[in-house]
Amino acid sequence: MAQDDHSGAELAAADSSHAAPEFAGSTGTAVVPYDAFENPGFEPHRPRVTDQDPRREKRAQRTVYTLFYLSVLGSVWAVAAYMLFPMESNNVDAVRLNNMFIGFGATLALLGIGFGAVHWGKSLMTSAESIDTRHPISTSEATQRGAVEVFRQADEESGFSRRTVIRNSLIGALLAFPLPAVVLFRGFAPQDELPVELLSHTMWKKGTRLALDPSGVAIKASDVTIGSAFHVIPEGLTDLEHGKLEEKAKAAVLLMRLEPDELNQTPERESWSYEGIVAYSKICTHVGCPVALYEQHTHHLLCPCHQSQFDVANHCKVIFGPAKRPLPQLPIAVDDEGYLIAQSDFTEPVGPSFWERN
Amino acid sequence: MSTASTRSPAPVKRSFTAEASEYVNDRTGLAIAIKGLGRKAFPDHWSFLLGEVALFSFIVILVSGTFLTFFFQASMAEVHYDGSYVPLKGVEMSVAMASTLDISFDIRGGLFVRQMHHWAALLFVAAIGLHMLRVFFTGAFRKPREINWVFGFTLFVLALGEGFTGYSLPDDLLSGNGLRIIDGLVKGIPLIGTWTSFLLFGGEFPGTVIVGRLYALHILLLPALLVALIGIHVVYVFIHKHTQFAGPGREPTNSVGPPILPIYAAKAGGFMFIIWGVISLIAALFTINPIWNYGPYDPSPVSAGTQPDWYIGFADGALRLIPPGWEFVLFDRTWSFNILVPLVVIGIFLLLVVAYPFIEAWVKGDTREHHIADRPRNAPTRTAIGAAGVTFYAALWAAASSDILATHFSLTMEGVIYALQAITVLGPFIAYFITKRVCIALQKKDREVVLHGYESGRIVKLPGGEFIEVHQPLDEYDRWRLVSYESYQPLMLRPNARGKITIGQRVRASLSRWFFEDRIAPVTQGELEASHSAHH
Ligand code: FES
């Protein structure tokens, strides 16, 4: 069996003479000392107390059948509990009791059988161990050669390796035939939509009012006091017939008001805020959880999923955590009636990064 | 075997069992299985029960899950909830969520079955993990069991898949957030990510199809694979016969233990009911996944401190440990290393796990069958590698709770992450080093005990006035438990038949040196005699 010419058979001081011959094989780098101890053979069998003391045996027997009877009791109790503890509307406690008492019955039923059977096995069944002989897993070499021979003969009779043109065309056909099945998977998503397209736009448009999440009530700039933060959705989102969650998953925004001098705005974004009110995408640029935790005194936003932190005072730059990109900013303004509105859509895709994003 | 009926015309009174088995055997030929397997010895050790725990909890999952399918509706169509749980009355949610609430609040015992299903699933994955550790640390993956290790590993991966798909089905806030993370992860994969996510969710996240698709995987494809593989896995346990620890009378060529019928059947069967009972008790007492507290999925809210099911933790933790800024735009494309690195690292980790038996076999060059389980200390390098792996996994896992660690111990979030980053990188090395030293120390201790006996605790005063503790010699049975292992020595580089030293051989030699240079050999007869004569 030692066909592996790198095997350590030739170098190890190995002597596998004490191993059974049918378990032959290279010992590799195992060291088999010549004067290793001999297996002393089985220890003498020790009888258990239940084997020697009839009273103990009786008692064990009693324990076993008591457990089995308890199990029956448990089953009956579970059925009774099903009827005795109905689940009532507006009553969480009733649900809890129903769950608990059915569960206790089932538990008793199961544990009774379990402990009973184990106890029976341990204390009353004959305790002698069996001894099996192991045989090598591999079949005899003749059988193995026979199997190889079968393949050789099949090859011979079919001409599989001789008739190369047939063989190669078959391989080609076999490679090609699953392709249609693969193509069918295109149908997993709508045919007329492109992901990159969809990911690049949200519901926000020039003039869309910022509304409260979840009520959908538009927000006036005067409602946003310094230090406050609002969860925001585009007005009209709640009225959508279709795709409400999909739109919300892109359009959710956090609105915060800081002292205007606390904001370090770049010149080109100065016009994106309104008197210290800023709006940022709520969808984390890491893998897309909602960045829902706002720490008012530090102006930090925290994503609860993997602890990325964003600094609102500095255009939501990442200050800690695995996210890389700042949260996209939504340019806002105020309309004639004093409501906050978007100046446009986000200027970049929101949410997690994707391959085609640049 | 089945000829008795044709042979004996004389009416002999026969037992019901004999009659019945003859009837069945005449039609199935199954008697050969009973005769062959019924009295098979099944080696006994508490650690051998871990695989059984996995098997038995899987049965609970199958049965409870089937019950749940009769009530659960895997649809994401929007409805206004109109069940018994008043706080959510009128709330818009998917049919999936509403039907899960109905299972919990409107079907008697439904909550119990749901909780059994979830708890059993948690136990299932945990038991598989522990079972794998047992197999690893005792070397029970060695020839002829390497392929069964691969099957077992595949089962572990499938179990994770089952867990995650199941977690996503109720379409509550937490499961939706889990899917959101999956969506973000998938999108981060170069080249195919965006489209993969698009196809998976049937359009934009979250879409209206994902629950139904995951349901098909959860109750059809994955269970079919699991059942088939569990079957193969267990059949191979029978074919290989279970490993056993070294002990008097136990040889590589035998298998010693209680016979399957009746003792093993009674104990394992009883144990099965005990596991079921324990799951039932937990389900009766402890709420799991109270989706009514979370509410339906909505992409906007999220609550801090929520945790995924435990087995997903390591992946979530890996994401958290990435330092800021690992994402670049190169060649007009986005490379999200903050996502790729965790995926690749976990992939490599899992690959090493599944490949380990083959690596160790190659290093040793040992082609014999091994049926005696190693004591972990007797394979110090393997045990140390295992400890390193466990530490790595544990560090990732702990990272998934970094926020809870921080608030619980009033630490800063950053501090916890930095510490866990250090532990993830350095911890495995430290664990490796300590474990290896401990193993070797234990082996030396074993040698000591074999050579000089164990300390009896009895102090005697010698005539000269000095006190010594009497050492009690071991009996031959206990000695055998301590000396019956094999040690390996490092491979020496030798040119092959063509007089060359190949690169492969060099790698193998250095791995072999790493594995076996600190070798403690078992005590031999000669050494014991020498030590005795030195004493007297
Ligand atoms: S999703 Fe926000 S940090 Fe990962």
PDB file of C-alpha atoms and ligand atoms in Angstrom, chain A residues 284 286-289 303 305-308 322, ligand 1:
ATOM      1  CA  CYS A 284     -25.650  53.012   6.189  1.00  0.00           C
ATOM      2  CA  HIS A 286     -21.566  49.825   4.941  1.00  0.00           C
ATOM      3  CA  VAL A 287     -24.193  47.153   4.294  1.00  0.00           C
ATOM      4  CA  GLY A 288     -27.357  49.166   4.578  1.00  0.00           C
ATOM      5  CA  CYS A 289     -28.774  49.093   8.106  1.00  0.00           C
ATOM      6  CA  CYS A 303     -25.148  52.512  13.037  1.00  0.00           C
ATOM      7  CA  CYS A 305     -25.346  46.942  13.047  1.00  0.00           C
ATOM      8  CA  HIS A 306     -21.550  47.193  13.006  1.00  0.00           C
ATOM      9  CA  GLN A 307     -20.950  50.369  14.946  1.00  0.00           C
ATOM     10  CA  SER A 308     -19.947  52.704  12.159  1.00  0.00           C
ATOM     11  CA  PRO A 322     -16.142  49.478   8.828  1.00  0.00           C
TER      12      PRO A 322
HETATM   13  S1  FES C   1     -24.488  48.501   8.237  1.00  0.00           S
HETATM   14 FE1  FES C   1     -23.911  50.256   9.304  1.00  0.00          FE
HETATM   15  S2  FES C   1     -22.056  49.611  10.122  1.00  0.00           S
HETATM   16 FE2  FES C   1     -22.594  47.905   8.991  1.00  0.00          FE
END
